[in-house]
Tab-separated table of C-alpha atoms in Angstrom:
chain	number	residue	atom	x	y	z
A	1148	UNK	CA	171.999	280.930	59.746
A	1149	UNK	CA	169.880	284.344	59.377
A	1150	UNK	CA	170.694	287.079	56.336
A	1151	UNK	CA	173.494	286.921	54.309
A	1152	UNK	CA	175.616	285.361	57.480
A	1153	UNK	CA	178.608	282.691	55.934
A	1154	UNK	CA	177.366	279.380	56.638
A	1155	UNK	CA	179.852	276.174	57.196
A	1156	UNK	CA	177.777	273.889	55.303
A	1157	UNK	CA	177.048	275.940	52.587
A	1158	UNK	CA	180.536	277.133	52.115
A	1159	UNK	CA	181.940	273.309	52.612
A	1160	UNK	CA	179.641	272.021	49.820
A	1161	UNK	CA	180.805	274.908	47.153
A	1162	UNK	CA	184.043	273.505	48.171
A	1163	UNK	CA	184.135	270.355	47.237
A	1164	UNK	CA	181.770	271.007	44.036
A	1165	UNK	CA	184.540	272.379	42.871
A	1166	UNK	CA	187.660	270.802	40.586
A	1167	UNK	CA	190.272	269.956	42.727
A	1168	UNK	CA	192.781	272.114	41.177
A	1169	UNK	CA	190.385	275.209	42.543
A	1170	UNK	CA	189.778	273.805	45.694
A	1171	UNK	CA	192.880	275.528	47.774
A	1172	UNK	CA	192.555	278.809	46.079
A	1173	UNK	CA	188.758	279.161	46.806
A	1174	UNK	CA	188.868	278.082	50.414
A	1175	UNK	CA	191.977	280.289	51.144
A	1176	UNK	CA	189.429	283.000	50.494
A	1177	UNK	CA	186.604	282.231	52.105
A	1178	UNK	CA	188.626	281.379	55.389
A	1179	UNK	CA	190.829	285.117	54.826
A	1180	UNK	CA	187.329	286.811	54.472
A	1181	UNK	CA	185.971	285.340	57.560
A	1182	UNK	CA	189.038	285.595	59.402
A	1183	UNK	CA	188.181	288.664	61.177
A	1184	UNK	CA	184.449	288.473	61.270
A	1185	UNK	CA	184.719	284.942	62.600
A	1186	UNK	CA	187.944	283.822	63.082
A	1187	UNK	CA	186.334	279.931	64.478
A	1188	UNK	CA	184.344	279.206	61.137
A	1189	UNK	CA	187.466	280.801	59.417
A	1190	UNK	CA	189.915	278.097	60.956
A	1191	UNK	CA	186.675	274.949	60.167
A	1192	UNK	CA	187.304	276.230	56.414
A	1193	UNK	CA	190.682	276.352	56.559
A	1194	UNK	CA	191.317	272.935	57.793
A	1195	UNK	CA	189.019	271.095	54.788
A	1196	UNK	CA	191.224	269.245	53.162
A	1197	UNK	CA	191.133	269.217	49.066
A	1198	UNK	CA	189.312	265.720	47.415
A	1199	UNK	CA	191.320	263.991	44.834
A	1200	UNK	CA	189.975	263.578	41.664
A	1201	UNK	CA	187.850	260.686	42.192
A	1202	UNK	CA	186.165	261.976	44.752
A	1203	UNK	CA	185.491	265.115	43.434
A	1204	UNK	CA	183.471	263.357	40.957
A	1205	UNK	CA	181.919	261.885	43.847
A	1206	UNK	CA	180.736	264.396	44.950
A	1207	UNK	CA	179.386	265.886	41.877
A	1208	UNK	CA	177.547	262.842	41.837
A	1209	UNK	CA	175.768	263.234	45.505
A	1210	UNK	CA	175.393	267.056	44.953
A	1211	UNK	CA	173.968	266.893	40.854
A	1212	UNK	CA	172.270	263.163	40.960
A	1213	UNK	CA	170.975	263.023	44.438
A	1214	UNK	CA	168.477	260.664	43.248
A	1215	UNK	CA	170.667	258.181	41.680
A	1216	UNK	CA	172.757	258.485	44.549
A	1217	UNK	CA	169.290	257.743	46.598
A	1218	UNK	CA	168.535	254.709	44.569
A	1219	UNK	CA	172.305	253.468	45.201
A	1220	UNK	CA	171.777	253.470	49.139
A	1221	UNK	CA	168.188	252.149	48.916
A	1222	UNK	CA	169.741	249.018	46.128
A	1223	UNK	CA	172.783	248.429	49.222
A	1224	UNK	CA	170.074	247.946	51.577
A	1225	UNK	CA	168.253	245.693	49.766
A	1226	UNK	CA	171.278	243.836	48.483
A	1227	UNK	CA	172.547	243.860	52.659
A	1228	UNK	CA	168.977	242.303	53.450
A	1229	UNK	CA	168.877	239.892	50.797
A	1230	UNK	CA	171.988	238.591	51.894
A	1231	UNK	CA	170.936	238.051	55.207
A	1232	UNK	CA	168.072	236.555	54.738
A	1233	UNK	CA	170.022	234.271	52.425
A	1234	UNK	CA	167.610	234.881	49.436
A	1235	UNK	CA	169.337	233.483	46.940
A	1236	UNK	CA	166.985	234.878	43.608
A	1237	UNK	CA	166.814	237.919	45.202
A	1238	UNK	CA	170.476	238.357	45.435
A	1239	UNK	CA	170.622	237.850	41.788
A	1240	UNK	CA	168.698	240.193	40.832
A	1241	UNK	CA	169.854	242.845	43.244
A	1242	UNK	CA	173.478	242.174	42.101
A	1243	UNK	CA	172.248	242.933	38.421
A	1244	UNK	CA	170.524	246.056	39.484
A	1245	UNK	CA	173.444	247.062	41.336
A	1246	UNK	CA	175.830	246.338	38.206
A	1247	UNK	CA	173.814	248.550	35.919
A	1248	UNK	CA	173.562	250.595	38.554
A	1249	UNK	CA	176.915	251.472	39.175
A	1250	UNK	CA	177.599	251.361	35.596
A	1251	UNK	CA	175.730	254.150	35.269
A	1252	UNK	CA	176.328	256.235	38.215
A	1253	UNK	CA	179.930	255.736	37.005
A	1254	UNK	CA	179.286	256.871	33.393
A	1255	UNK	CA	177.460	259.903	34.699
A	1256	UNK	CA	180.693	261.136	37.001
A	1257	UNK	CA	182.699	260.534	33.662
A	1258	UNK	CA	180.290	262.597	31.382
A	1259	UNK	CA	179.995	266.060	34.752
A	1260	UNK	CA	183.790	265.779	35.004
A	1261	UNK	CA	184.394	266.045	31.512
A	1262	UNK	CA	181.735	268.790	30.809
A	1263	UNK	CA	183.362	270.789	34.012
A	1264	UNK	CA	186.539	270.491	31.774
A	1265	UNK	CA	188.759	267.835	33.710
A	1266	UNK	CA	187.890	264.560	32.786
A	1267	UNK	CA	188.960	261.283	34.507
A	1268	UNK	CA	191.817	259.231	33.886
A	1269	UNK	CA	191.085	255.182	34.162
A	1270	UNK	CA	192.533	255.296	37.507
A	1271	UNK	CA	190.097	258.001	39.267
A	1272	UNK	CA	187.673	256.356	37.309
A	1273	UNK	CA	188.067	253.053	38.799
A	1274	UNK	CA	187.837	255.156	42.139
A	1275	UNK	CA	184.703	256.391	41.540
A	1276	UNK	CA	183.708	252.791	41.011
A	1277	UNK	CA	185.276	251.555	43.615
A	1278	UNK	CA	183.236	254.513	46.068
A	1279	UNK	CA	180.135	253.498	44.782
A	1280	UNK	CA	180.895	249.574	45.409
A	1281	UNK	CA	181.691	250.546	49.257
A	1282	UNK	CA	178.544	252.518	49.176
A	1283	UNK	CA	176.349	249.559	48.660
A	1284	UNK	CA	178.102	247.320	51.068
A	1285	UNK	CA	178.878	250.028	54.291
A	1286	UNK	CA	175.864	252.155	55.427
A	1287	UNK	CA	178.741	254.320	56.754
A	1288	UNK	CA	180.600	254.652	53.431
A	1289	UNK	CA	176.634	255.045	51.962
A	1290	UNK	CA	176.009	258.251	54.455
A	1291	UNK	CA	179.530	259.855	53.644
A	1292	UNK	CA	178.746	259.381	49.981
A	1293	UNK	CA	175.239	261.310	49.899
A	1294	UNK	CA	177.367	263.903	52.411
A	1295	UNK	CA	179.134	264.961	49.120
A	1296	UNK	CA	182.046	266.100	51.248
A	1297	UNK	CA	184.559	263.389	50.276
A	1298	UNK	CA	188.227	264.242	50.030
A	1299	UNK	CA	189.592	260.301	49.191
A	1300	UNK	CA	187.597	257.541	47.752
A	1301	UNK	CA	185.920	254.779	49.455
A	1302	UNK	CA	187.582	250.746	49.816
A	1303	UNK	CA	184.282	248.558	49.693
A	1304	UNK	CA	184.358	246.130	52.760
A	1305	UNK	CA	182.813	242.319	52.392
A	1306	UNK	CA	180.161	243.067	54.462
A	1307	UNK	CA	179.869	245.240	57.712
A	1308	UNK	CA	180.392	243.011	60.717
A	1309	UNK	CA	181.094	240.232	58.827
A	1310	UNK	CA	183.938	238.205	60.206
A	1311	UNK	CA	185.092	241.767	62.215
A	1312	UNK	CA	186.195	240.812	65.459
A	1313	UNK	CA	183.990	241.854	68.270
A	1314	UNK	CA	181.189	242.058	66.114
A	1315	UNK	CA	178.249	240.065	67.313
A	1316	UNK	CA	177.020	236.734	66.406
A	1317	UNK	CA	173.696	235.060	66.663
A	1318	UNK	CA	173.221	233.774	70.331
A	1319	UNK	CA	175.820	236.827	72.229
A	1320	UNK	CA	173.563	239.364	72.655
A	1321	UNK	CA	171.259	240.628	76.196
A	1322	UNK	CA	169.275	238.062	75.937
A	1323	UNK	CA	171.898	235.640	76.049
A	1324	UNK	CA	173.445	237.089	79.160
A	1325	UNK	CA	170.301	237.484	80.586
A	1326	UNK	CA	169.866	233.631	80.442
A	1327	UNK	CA	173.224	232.891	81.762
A	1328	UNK	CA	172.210	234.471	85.013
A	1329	UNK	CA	168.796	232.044	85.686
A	1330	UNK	CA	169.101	228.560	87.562
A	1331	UNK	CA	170.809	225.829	86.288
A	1332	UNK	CA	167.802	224.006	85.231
A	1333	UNK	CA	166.098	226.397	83.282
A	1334	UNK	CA	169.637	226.682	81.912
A	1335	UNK	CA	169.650	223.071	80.569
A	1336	UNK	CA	166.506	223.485	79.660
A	1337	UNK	CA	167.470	225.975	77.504
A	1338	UNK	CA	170.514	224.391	75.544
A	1339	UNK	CA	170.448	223.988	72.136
A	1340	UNK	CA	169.850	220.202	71.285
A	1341	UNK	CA	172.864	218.499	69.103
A	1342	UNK	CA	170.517	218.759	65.687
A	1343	UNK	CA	169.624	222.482	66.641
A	1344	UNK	CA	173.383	222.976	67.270
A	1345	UNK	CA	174.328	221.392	63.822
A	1346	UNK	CA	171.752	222.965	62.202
A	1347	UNK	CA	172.782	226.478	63.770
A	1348	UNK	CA	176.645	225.722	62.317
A	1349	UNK	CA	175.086	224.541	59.190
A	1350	UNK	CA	173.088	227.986	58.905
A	1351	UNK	CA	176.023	229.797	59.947
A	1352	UNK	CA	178.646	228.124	57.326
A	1353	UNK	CA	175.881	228.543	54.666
A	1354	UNK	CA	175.597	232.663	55.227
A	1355	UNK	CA	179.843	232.775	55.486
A	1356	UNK	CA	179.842	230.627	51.888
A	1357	UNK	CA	177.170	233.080	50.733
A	1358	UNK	CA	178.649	236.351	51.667
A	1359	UNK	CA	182.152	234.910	50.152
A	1360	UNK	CA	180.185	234.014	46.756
A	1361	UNK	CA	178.694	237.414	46.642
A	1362	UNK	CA	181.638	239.236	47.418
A	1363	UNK	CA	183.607	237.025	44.880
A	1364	UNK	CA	180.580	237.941	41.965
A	1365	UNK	CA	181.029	241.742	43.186
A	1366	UNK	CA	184.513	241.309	42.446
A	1367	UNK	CA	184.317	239.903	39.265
A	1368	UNK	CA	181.257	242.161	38.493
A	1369	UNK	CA	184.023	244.936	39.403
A	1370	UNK	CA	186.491	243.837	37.091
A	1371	UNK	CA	184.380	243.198	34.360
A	1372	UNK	CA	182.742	246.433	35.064
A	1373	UNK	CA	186.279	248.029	34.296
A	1374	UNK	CA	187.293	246.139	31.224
A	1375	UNK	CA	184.292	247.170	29.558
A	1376	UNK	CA	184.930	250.462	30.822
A	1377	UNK	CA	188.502	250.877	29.581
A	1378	UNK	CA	187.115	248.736	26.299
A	1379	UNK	CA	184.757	251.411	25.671
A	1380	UNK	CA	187.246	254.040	26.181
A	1381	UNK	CA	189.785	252.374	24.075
A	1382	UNK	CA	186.676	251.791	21.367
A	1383	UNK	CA	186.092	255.853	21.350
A	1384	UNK	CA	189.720	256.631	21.201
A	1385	UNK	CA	189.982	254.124	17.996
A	1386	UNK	CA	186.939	255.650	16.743
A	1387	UNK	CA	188.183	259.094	16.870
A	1388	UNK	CA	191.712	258.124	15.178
A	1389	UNK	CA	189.343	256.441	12.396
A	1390	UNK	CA	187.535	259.751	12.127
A	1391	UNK	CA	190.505	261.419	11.702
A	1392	UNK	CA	192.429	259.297	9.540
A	1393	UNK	CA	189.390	259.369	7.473
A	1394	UNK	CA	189.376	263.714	7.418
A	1395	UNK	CA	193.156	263.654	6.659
A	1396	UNK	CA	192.313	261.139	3.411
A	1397	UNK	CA	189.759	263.442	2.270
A	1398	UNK	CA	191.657	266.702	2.701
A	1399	UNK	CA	194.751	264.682	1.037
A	1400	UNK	CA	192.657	263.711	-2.049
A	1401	UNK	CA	191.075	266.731	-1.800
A	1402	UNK	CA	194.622	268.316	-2.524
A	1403	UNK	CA	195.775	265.918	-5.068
A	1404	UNK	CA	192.787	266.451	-7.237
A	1405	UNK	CA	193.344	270.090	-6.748
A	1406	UNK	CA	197.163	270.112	-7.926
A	1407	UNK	CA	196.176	267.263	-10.454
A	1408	UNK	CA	194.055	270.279	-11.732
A	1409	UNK	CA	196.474	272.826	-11.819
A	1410	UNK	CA	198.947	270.109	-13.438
A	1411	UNK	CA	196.584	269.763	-16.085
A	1412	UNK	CA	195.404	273.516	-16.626
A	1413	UNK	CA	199.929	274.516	-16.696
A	1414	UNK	CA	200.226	272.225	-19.454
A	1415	UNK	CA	197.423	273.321	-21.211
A	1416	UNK	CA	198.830	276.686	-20.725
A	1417	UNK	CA	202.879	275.186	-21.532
A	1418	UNK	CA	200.948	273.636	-25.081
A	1419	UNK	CA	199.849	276.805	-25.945
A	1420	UNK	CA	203.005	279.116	-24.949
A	1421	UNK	CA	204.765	275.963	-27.796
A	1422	UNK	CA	202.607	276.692	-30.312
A	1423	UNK	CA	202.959	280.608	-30.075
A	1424	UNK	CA	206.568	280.002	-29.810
A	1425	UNK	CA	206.583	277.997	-32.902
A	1426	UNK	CA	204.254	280.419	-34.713
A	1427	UNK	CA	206.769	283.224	-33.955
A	1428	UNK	CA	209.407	281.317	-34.662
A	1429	UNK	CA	207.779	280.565	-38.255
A	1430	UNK	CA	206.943	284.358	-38.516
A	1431	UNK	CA	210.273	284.964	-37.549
A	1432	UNK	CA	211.876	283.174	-40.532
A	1433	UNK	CA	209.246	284.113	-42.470
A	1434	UNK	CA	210.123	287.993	-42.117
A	1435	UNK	CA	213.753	286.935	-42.718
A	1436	UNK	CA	213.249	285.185	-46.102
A	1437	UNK	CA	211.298	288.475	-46.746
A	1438	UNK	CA	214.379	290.931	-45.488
A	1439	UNK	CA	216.980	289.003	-47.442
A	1440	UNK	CA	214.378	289.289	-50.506
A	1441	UNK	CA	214.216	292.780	-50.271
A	1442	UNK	CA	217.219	293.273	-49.448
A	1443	UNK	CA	218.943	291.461	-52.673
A	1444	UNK	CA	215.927	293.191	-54.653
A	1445	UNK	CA	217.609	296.826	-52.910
A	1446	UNK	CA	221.315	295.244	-54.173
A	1447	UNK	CA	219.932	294.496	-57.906
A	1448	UNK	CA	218.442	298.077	-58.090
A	1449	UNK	CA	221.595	299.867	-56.744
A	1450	UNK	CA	223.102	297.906	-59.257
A	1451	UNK	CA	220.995	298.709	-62.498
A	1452	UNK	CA	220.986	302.467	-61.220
A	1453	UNK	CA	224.591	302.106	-61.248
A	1454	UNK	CA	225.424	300.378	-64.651
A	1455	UNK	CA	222.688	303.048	-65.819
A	1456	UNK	CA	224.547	305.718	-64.813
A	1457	UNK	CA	227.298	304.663	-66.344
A	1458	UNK	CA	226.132	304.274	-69.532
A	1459	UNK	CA	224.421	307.742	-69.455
A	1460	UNK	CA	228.375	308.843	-69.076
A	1461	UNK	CA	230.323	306.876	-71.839
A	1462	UNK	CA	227.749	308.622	-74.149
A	1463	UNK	CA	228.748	311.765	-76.487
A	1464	UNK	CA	227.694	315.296	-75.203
């Protein structure tokens, strides 16, 4: 749209850049401010629906890493064309690919969730994974993902059209009802022998036993996918405790050394405060032997002043 006008599309993918828990409050106002200026793109606002958490990340993903995201759809293209084809080396190497892949498209909505400051539980994270597994398998679930507009994440499918009823099958399409409507001889002539009729069945049970082994390796490529996930997780977490445990050691010797030191520099201080209490004790006595010295010395004068002065008197005049 021209100027400064509100745009849908821009407005829907600030939207659902956004952490879920912001979602409602930031669309409320965009749809209250356009309420009177354009009450119809007011009321499209209104009614987008807030992503869970998984696909929130999603989204990140298609909006931040649109070139991952790109080499995701390309890889399920491949991987859908491989499997048709029934190439058998290819597949294998595609379905590596597409497990490192995933891996890290799945690490990479882990690491923009938790720098937006709401990181993923194990659950959304399996979600995420599970998105980007239905992404390479459904073109559909492929477009809505590169959309970045998703408000739930994606189930992956075994393979579109595969086994769906009404889907078509080798043999049912125009040209097949085109040659039910020609004579009856060119019809015969037409049949399938018995060998090209076996061999067709054999093809056919061949491509089913290879789109249930891939799906089955997808599966287990899944799983394993999330057990080294949650391993990881659980190895961080245990590293972290470690880390800690390992601080709170150091900060506990740290204090014992520093009250072992104040231990030792108190009794250093207690031995001297003894020996200046026994020195003043000593001094103590010490002036005492000296006071009872002087003062029997003070009682032996008195005395010889006393039987002086009485001599002085017996004595004639």
């Amino acid at each position: 749209m021209a100027g400064n006008e509100p745009d849908f599309d821009a407005i829907a993918d600030e939207l659902h850049t956004l952490a879920p828990q912001d979602f409602t409050t930031a669309r409320n106002r965009h749809a209250d401010a356009l309420k009177k200026t354009d009450p119809q793109l007011a009321k499209q606002v209104r009614a987008l629906r807030r992503p869970t958490q998984a696909a929130w990340a999603a989204n990140l993903l298609a909006h931040r890493h649109g070139d991952l995201v790109g080499q995701l759809l390309d890889l399920g293209q491949a991987l859908r064309d491989a499997q048709e084809h029934l190439a058998g080396e290819q597949l294998r190497t595609l379905t590596e690919q597409r497990r490192q892949l995933v891996r890290a498209l799945t690490g990479q909505a882990e690491r923009d969730a938790a720098e937006a400051g709401h990181p993923l539980g194990a659950d959304a994270v399996a979600e995420v994974d599970r998105t980007l597994g239905a992404a390479l398998a459904d073109p559909d679930a492929a477009r809505a993902l590169a959309a970045g507009r998703l408000t739930a994440p994606l189930d992956p499918v075994l393979w579109p059209g595969a086994g769906k009823p009404g889907s078509r099958k080798p043999g049912t399409g125009a040209a097949t009802k085109k040659a039910a409507g020609t004579s009856p001889a060119s019809a015969r002539d037409s049949r399938p022998t018995k060998a090209q009729a076996a061999a067709e069945r054999r093809r056919r049970r061949e491509q089913e036993q290879a789109r249930k082994a891939l799906a089955g390796a997808e599966q287990a490529a899944d799983k394993a996918d999330t057990r080294a996930a949650e391993a990881s997780r659980a190895l961080d977490e245990a590293e972290s405790a470690r880390r800690r445990a390992e601080t709170e050691a150091e900060q506990a010797r740290a204090a014992l050394a520093e009250a072992q030191d104040r231990e030792a520099l108190a009794r250093e201080r207690l031995t001297r405060a003894e020996k200046q209490a026994r020195s003043a004790e000593d001094a103590a006595r010490t002036a005492d032997d000296r006071a009872a010295k002087a003062h029997e010395g003070v009682q032996e004068a008195a005395e010889r002043l006393r039987v002086s002065q009485s001599d002085d008197d017996q004595q004639p005049g």
